[in-house]
PDB file of C-alpha atoms in Angstrom:
ATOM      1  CA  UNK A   1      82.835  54.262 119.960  1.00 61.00           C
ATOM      2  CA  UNK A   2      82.722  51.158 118.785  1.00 58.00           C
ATOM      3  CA  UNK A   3      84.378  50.314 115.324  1.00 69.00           C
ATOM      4  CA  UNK A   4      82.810  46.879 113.552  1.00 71.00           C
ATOM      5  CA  UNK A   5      84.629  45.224 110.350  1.00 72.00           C
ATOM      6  CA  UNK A   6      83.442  46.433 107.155  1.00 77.00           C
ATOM      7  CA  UNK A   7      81.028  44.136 106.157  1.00 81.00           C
ATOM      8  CA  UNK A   8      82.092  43.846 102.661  1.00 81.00           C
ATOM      9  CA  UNK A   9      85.864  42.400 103.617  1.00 80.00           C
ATOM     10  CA  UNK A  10      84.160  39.897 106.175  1.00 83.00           C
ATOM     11  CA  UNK A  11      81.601  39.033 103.152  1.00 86.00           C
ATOM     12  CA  UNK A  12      84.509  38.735 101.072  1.00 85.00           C
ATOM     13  CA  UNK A  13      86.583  36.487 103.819  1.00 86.00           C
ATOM     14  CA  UNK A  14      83.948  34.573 104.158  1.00 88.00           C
ATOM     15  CA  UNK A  15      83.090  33.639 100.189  1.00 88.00           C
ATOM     16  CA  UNK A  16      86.890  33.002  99.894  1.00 87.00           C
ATOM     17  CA  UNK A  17      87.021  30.435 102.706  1.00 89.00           C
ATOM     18  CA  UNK A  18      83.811  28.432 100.885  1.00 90.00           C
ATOM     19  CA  UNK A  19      86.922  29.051  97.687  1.00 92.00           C
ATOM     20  CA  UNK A  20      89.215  27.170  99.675  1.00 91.00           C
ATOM     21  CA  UNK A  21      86.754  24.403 100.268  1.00 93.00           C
ATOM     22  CA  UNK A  22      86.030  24.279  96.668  1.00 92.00           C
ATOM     23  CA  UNK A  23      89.828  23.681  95.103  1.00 93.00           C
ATOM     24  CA  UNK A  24      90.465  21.749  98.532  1.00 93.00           C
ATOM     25  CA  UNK A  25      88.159  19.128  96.886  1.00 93.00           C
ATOM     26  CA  UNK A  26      90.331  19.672  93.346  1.00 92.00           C
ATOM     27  CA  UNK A  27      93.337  18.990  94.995  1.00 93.00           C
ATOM     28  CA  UNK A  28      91.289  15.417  96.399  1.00 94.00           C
ATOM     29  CA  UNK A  29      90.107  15.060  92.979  1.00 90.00           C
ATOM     30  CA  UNK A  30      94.050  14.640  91.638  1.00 91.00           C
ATOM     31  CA  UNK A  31      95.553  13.357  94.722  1.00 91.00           C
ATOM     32  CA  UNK A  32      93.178  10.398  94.307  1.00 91.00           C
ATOM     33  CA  UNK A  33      92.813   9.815  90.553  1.00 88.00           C
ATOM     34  CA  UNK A  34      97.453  10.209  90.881  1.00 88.00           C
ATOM     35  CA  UNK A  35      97.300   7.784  93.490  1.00 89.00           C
ATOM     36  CA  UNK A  36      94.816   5.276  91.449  1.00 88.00           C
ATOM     37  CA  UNK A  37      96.934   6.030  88.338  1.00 81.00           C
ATOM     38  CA  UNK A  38     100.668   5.764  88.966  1.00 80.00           C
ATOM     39  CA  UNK A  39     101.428   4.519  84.981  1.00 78.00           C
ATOM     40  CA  UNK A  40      99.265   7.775  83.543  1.00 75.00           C
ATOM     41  CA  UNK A  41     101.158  10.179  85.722  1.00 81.00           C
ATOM     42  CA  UNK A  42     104.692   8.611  85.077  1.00 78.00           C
ATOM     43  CA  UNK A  43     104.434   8.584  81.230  1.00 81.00           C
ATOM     44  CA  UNK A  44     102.341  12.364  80.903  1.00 83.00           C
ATOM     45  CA  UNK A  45     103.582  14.567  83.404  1.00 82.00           C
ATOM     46  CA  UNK A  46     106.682  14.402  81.659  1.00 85.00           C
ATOM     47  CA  UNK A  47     105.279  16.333  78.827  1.00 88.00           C
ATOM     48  CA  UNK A  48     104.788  19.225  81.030  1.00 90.00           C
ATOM     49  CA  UNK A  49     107.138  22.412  79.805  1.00 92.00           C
ATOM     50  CA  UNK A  50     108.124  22.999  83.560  1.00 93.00           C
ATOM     51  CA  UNK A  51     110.089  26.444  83.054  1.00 95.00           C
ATOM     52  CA  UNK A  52     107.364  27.324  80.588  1.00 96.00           C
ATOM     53  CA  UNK A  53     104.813  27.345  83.267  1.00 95.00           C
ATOM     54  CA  UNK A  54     107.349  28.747  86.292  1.00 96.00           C
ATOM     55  CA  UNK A  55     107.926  31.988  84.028  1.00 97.00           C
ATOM     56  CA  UNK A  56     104.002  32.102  83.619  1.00 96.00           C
ATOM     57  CA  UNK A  57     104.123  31.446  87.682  1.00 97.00           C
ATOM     58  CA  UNK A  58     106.101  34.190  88.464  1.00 97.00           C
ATOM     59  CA  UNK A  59     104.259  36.652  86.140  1.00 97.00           C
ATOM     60  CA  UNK A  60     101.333  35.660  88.253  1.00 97.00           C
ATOM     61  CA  UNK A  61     102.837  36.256  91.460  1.00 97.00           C
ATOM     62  CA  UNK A  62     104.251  39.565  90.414  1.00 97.00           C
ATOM     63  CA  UNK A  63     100.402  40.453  89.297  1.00 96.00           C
ATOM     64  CA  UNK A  64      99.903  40.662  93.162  1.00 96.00           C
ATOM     65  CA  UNK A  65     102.762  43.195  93.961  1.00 96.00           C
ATOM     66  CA  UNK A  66     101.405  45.049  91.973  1.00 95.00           C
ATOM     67  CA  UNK A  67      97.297  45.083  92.483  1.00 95.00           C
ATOM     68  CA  UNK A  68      98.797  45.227  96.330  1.00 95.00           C
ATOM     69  CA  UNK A  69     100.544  48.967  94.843  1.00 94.00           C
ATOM     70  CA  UNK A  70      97.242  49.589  93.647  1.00 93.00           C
ATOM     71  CA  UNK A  71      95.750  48.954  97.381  1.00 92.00           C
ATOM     72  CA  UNK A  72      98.351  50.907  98.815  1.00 92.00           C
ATOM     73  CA  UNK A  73      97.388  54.167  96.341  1.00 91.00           C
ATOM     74  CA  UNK A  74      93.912  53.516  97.013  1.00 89.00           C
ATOM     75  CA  UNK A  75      94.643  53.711 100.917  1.00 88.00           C
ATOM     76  CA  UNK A  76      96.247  56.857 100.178  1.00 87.00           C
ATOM     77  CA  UNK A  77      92.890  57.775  97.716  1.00 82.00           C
ATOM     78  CA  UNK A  78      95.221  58.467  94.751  1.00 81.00           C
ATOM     79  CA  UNK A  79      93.307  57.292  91.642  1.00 78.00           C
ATOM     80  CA  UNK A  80      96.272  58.427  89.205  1.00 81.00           C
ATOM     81  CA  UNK A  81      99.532  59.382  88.585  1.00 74.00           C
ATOM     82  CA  UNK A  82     100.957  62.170  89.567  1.00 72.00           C
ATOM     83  CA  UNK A  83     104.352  62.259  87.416  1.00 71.00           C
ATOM     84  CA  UNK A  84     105.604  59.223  85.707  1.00 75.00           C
ATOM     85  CA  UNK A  85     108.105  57.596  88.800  1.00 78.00           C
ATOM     86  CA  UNK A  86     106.631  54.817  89.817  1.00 75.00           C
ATOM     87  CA  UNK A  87     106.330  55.418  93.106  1.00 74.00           C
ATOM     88  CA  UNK A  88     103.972  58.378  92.314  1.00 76.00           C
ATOM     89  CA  UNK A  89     101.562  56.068  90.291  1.00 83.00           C
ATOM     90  CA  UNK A  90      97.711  55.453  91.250  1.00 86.00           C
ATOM     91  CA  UNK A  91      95.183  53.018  91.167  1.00 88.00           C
ATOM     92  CA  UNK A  92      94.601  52.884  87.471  1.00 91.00           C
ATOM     93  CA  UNK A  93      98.030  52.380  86.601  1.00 93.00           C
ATOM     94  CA  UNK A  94      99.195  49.441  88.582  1.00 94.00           C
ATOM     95  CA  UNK A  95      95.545  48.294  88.454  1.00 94.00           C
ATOM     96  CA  UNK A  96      96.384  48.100  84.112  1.00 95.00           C
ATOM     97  CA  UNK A  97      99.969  46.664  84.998  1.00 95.00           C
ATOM     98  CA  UNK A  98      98.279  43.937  87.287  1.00 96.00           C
ATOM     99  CA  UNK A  99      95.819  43.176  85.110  1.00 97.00           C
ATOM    100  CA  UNK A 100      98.260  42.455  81.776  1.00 97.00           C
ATOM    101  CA  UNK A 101      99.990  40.396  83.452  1.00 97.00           C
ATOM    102  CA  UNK A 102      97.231  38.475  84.820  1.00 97.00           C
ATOM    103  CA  UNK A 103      96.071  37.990  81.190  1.00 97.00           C
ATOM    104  CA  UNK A 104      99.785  36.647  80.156  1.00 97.00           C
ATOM    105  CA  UNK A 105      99.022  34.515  82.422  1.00 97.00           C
ATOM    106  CA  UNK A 106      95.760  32.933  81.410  1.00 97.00           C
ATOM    107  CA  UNK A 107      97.445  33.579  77.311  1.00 97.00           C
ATOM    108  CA  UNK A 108     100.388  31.478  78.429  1.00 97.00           C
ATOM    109  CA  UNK A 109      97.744  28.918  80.001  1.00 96.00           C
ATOM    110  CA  UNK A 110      96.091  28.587  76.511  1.00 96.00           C
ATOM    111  CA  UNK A 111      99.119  28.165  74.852  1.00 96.00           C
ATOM    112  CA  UNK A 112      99.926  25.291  77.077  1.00 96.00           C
ATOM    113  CA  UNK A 113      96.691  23.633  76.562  1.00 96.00           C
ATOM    114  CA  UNK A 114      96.620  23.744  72.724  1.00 95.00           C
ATOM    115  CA  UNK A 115     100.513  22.454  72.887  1.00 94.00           C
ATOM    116  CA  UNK A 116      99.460  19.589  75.330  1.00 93.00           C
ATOM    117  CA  UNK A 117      96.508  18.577  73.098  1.00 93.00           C
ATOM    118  CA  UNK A 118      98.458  18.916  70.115  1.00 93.00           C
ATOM    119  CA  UNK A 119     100.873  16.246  72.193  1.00 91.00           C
ATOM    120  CA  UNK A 120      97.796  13.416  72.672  1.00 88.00           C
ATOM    121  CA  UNK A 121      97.006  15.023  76.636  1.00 89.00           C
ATOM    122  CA  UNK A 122      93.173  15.645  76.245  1.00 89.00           C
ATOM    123  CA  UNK A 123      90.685  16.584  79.408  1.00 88.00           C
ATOM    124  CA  UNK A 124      88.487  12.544  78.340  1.00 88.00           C
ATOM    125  CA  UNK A 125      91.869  10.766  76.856  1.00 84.00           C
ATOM    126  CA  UNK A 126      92.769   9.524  80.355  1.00 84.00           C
ATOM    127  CA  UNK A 127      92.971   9.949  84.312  1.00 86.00           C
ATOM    128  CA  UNK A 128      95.742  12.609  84.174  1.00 88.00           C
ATOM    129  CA  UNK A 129      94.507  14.897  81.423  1.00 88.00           C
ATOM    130  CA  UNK A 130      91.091  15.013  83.501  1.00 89.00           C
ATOM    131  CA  UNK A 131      92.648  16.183  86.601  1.00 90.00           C
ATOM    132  CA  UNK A 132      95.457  18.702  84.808  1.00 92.00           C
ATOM    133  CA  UNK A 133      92.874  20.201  83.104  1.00 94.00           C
ATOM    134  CA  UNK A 134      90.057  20.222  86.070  1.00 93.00           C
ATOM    135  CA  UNK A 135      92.435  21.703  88.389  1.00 94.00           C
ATOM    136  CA  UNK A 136      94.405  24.363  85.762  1.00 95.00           C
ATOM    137  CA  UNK A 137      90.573  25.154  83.920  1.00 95.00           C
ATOM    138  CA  UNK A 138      88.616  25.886  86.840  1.00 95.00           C
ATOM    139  CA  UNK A 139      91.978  27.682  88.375  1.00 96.00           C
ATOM    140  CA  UNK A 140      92.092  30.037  84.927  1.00 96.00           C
ATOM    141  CA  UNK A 141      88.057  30.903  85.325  1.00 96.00           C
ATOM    142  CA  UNK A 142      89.299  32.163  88.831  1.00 96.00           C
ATOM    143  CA  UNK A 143      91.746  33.946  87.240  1.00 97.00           C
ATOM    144  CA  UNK A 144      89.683  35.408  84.337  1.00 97.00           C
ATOM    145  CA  UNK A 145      87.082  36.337  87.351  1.00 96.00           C
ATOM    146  CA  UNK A 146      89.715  38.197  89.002  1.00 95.00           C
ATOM    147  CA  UNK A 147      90.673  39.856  85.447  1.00 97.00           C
ATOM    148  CA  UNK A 148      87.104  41.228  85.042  1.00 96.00           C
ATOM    149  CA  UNK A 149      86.485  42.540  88.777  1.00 95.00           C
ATOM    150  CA  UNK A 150      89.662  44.532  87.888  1.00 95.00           C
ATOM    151  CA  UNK A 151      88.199  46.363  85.108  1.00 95.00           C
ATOM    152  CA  UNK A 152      85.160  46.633  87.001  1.00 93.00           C
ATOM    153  CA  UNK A 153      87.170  48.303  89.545  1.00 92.00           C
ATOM    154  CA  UNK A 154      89.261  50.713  87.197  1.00 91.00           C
ATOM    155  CA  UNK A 155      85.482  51.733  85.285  1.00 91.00           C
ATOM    156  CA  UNK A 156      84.016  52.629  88.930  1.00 88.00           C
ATOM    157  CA  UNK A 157      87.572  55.027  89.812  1.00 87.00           C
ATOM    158  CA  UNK A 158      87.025  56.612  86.375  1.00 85.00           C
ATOM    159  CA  UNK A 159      82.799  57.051  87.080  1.00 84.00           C
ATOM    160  CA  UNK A 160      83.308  58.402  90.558  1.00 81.00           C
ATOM    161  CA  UNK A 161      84.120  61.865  91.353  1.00 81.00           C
ATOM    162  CA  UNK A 162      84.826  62.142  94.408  1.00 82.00           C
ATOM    163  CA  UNK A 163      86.978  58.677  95.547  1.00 81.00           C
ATOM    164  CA  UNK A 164      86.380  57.328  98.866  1.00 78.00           C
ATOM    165  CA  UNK A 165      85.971  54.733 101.637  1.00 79.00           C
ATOM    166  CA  UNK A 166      83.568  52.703  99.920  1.00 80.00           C
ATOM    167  CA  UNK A 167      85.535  52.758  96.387  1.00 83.00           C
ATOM    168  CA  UNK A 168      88.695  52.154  98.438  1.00 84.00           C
ATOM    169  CA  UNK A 169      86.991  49.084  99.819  1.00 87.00           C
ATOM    170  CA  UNK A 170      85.975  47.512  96.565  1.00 89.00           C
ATOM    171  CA  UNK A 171      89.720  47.783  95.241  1.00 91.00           C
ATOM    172  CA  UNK A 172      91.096  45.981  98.607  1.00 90.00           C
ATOM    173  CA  UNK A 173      88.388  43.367  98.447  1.00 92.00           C
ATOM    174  CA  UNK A 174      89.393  42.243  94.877  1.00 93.00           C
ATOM    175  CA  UNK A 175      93.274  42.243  95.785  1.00 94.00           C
ATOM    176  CA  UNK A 176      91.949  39.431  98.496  1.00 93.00           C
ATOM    177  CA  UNK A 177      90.706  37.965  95.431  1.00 95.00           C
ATOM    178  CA  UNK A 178      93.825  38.255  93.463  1.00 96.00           C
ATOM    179  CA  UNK A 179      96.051  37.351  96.177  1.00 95.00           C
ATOM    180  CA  UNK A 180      93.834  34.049  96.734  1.00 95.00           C
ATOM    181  CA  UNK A 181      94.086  32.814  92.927  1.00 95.00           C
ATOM    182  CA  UNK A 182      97.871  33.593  93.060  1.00 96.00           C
ATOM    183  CA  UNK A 183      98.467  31.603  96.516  1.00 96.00           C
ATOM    184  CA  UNK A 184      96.028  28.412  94.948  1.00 96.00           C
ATOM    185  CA  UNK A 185      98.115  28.618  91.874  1.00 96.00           C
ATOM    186  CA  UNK A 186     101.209  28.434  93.427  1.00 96.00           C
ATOM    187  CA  UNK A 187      99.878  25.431  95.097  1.00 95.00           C
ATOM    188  CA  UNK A 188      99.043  24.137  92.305  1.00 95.00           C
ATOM    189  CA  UNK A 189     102.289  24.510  90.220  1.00 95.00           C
ATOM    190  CA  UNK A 190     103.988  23.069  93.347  1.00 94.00           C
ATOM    191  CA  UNK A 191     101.813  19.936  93.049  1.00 92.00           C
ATOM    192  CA  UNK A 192     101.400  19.482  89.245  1.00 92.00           C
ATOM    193  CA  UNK A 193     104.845  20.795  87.891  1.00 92.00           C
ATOM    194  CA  UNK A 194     107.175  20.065  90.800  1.00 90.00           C
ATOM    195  CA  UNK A 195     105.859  16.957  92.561  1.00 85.00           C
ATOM    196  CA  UNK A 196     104.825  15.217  89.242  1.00 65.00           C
TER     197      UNK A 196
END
């Protein structure tokens, strides 16, 4: 017999490489307006809190581990837990611990916004602010994507009754998601925070 891909992980392959194309050209965007700008990018990106946004980084990253947990107990079709170890947790509670920290991480991106505006860095007051906040914005509409497929995903474990294949799918589908924002952000931190 012959086994084909699920169609909904090639779908959701294929959207993410047109993703890749689309922050490959926001990556252009600052390259070029850094390279046109040398002054802007000397005197701002000092004002960047660098170990601010490494903490908010890492909480990122560790969002994955744990929506890949929640992959790993939907593999297993455990929705929730079954005593209060860790390693005996389901889909709905690392999908909740995923998903906090994935919105610390878009709370600690506001913060850093309304302390960089209060500091004279707006998106139209020069080259640099327009590609920080082009790059970080449409990064942290990703990111509040991601945060909403996740709650669409713990409201369809809760509706079903009997959790299978398909529902299994959908919850490994948006951890592709996740795991793309997190790998693009960490790009991005590497080019805006640490190469600045």
């Amino acid at each position: 017999m012959v086994q084909r891909p699920n169609i909904v992980a090639v779908g959701t392959i294929v959207w993410l490489g047109s993703e890749v194309m689309f922050f490959a050209g926001l990556f252009a965007i600052y390259f070029t307006l850094r390279s046109t700008n040398p002054g802007a990018w000397a005197e701002q990106a000092n004002t960047l809190n660098v170990p601010f946004a490494l903490v908010n980084t890492i909480i990122l990253v560790i969002s994955s581990f744990w929506c890949q947990f929640a992959v790993f107990a939907a593999e297993r079709g455990q929705t929730k837990r079954t005593s209060w170890k860790p390693v005996d947790w389901g889909i709905t509670e690392w999908m909740f611990l995923a998903y906090a920290f994935g919105a610390i991480f878009v709370s600690g991106q506001v913060l850093e916004y309304a302390t960089l505006v209060s500091e004279g860095i707006t998106i139209d007051g020069s080259a640099y602010g327009s590609a920080f906040y082009l790059t970080t914005g449409f990064h942290a509409l990703h990111v509040t994507g991601g945060l909403i497929a996740m709650l669409l995903m713990l409201g369809r474990v809760f509706a079903v009754k009997n959790f299978g294949h398909k529902e299994a799918t959908s919850i490994i589908v948006v951890s592709y998601y996740w795991h793309f924002v997190d790998v693009v952000w960490i790009g991005l931190f590497l080019v805006i925070y640490v190469l600045k």
